[in-house]
PDB file of C-alpha atoms in Angstrom:
ATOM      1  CA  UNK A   1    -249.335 -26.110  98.393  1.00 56.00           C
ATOM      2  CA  UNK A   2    -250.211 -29.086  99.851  1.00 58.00           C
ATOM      3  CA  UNK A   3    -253.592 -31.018  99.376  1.00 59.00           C
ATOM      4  CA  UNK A   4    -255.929 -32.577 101.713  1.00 59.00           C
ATOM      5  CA  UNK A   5    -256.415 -36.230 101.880  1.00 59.00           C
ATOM      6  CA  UNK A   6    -259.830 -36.778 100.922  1.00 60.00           C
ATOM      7  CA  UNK A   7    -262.474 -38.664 103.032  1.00 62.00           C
ATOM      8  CA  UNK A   8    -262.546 -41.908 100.773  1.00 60.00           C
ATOM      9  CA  UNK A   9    -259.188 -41.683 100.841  1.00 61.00           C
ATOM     10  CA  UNK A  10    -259.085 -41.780 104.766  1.00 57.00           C
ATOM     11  CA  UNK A  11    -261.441 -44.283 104.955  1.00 65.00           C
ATOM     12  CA  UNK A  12    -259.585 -46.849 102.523  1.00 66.00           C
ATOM     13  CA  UNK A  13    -256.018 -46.303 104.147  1.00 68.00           C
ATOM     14  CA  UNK A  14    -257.668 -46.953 107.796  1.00 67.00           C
ATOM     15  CA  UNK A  15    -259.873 -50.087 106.472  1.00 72.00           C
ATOM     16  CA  UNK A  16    -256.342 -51.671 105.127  1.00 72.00           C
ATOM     17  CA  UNK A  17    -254.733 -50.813 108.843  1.00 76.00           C
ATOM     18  CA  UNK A  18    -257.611 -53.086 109.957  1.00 78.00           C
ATOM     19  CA  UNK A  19    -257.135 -55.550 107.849  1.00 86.00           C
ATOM     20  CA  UNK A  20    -253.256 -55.775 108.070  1.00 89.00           C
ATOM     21  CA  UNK A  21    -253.652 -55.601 111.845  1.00 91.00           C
ATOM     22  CA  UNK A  22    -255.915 -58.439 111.909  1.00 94.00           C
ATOM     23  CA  UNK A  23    -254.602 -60.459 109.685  1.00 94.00           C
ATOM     24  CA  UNK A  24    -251.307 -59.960 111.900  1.00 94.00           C
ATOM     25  CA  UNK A  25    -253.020 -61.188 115.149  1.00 95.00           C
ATOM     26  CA  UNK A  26    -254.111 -64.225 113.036  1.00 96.00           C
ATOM     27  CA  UNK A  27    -250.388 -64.706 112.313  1.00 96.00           C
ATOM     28  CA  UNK A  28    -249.087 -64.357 115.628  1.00 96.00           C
ATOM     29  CA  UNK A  29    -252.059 -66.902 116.942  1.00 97.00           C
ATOM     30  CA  UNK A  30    -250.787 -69.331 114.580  1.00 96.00           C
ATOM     31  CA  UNK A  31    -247.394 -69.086 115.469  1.00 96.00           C
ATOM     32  CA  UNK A  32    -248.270 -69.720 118.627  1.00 96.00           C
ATOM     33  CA  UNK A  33    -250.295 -72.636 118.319  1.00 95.00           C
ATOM     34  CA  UNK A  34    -247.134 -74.062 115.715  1.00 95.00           C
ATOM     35  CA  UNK A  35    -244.251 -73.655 118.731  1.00 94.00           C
ATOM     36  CA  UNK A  36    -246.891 -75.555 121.258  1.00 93.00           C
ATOM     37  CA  UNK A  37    -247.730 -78.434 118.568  1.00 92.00           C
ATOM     38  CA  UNK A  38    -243.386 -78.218 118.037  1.00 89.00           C
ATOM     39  CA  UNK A  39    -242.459 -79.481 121.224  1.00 90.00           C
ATOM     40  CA  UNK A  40    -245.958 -81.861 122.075  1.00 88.00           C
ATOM     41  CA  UNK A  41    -244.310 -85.220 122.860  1.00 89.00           C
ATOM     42  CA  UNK A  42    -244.652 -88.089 120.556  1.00 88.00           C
ATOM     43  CA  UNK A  43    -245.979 -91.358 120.963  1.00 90.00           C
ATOM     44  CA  UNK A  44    -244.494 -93.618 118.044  1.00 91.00           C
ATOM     45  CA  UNK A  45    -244.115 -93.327 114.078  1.00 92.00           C
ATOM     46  CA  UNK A  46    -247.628 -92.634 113.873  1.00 93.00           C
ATOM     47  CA  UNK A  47    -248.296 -89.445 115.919  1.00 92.00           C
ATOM     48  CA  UNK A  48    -244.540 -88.118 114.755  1.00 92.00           C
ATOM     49  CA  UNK A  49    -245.856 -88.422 111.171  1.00 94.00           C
ATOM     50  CA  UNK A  50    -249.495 -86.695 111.896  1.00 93.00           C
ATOM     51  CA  UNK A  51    -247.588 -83.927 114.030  1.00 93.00           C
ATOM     52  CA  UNK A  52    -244.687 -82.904 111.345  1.00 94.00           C
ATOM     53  CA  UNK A  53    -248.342 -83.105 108.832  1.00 95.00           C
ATOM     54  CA  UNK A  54    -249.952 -80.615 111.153  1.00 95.00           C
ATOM     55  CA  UNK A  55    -246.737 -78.534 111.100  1.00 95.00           C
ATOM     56  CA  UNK A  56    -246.556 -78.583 107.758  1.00 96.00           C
ATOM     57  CA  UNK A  57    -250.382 -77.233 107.164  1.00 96.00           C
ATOM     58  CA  UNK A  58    -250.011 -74.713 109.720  1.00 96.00           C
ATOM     59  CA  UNK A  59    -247.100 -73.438 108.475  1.00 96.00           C
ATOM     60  CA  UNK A  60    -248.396 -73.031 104.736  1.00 97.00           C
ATOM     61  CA  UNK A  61    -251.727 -71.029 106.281  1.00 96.00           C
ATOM     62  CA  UNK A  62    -248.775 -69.073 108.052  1.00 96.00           C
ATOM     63  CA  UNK A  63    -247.153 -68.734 104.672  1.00 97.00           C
ATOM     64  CA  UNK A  64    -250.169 -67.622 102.961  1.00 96.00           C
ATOM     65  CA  UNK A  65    -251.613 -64.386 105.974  1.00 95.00           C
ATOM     66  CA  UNK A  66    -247.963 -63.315 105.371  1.00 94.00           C
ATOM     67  CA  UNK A  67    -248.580 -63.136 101.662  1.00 93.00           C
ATOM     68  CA  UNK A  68    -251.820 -61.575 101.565  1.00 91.00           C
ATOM     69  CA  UNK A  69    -250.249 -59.154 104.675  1.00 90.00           C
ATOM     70  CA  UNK A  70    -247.409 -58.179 102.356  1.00 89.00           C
ATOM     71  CA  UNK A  71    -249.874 -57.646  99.509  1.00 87.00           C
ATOM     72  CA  UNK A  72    -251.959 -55.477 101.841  1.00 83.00           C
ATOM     73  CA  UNK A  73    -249.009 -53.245 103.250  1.00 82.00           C
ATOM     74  CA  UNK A  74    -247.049 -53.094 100.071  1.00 78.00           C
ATOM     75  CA  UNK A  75    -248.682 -51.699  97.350  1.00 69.00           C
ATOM     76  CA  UNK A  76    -246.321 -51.640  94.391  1.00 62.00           C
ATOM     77  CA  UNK A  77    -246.370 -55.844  94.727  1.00 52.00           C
ATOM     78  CA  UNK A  78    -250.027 -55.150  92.575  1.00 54.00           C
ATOM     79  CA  UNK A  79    -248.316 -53.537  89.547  1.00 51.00           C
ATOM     80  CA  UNK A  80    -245.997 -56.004  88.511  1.00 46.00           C
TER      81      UNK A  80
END
């Protein structure tokens, strides 16, 4: 026979949806904001070296929502 989920149960699996759901909008926000900072024009050495440093710290807080997403949605990742 097959049990019921219990409430707490419920509750925890819906509060990760939430979270993983959020922290994919956050994702997609920043990806967006990295293709619109990709093709900005440049104006010398200068802004060419602040915009591939910008790149490069948007795409590590990228890097780490898609960690901490994985670790959300894939629960195994915890045991080993």
């Amino acid at each position: 026979m097959l049990k019921k989920r219990s409430t707490a149960d419920m509750t925890n699996r819906q509060s990760k949806e939430k979270t993983v759901k959020q922290i994919q909008k956050e994702i997609e926000k920043l990806r967006d904001e990295y293709q619109k900072m990709e093709f900005r024009p440049c104006h010398g050495d200068l802004d060419l070296f602040q915009k591939d440093k910008d790149l490069g710290l948007l795409k590590e807080k990228i890097y780490a929502l898609e960690k901490e997403r994985d670790t959300h949605l894939y629960t195994w990742s915890h045991e080993a």
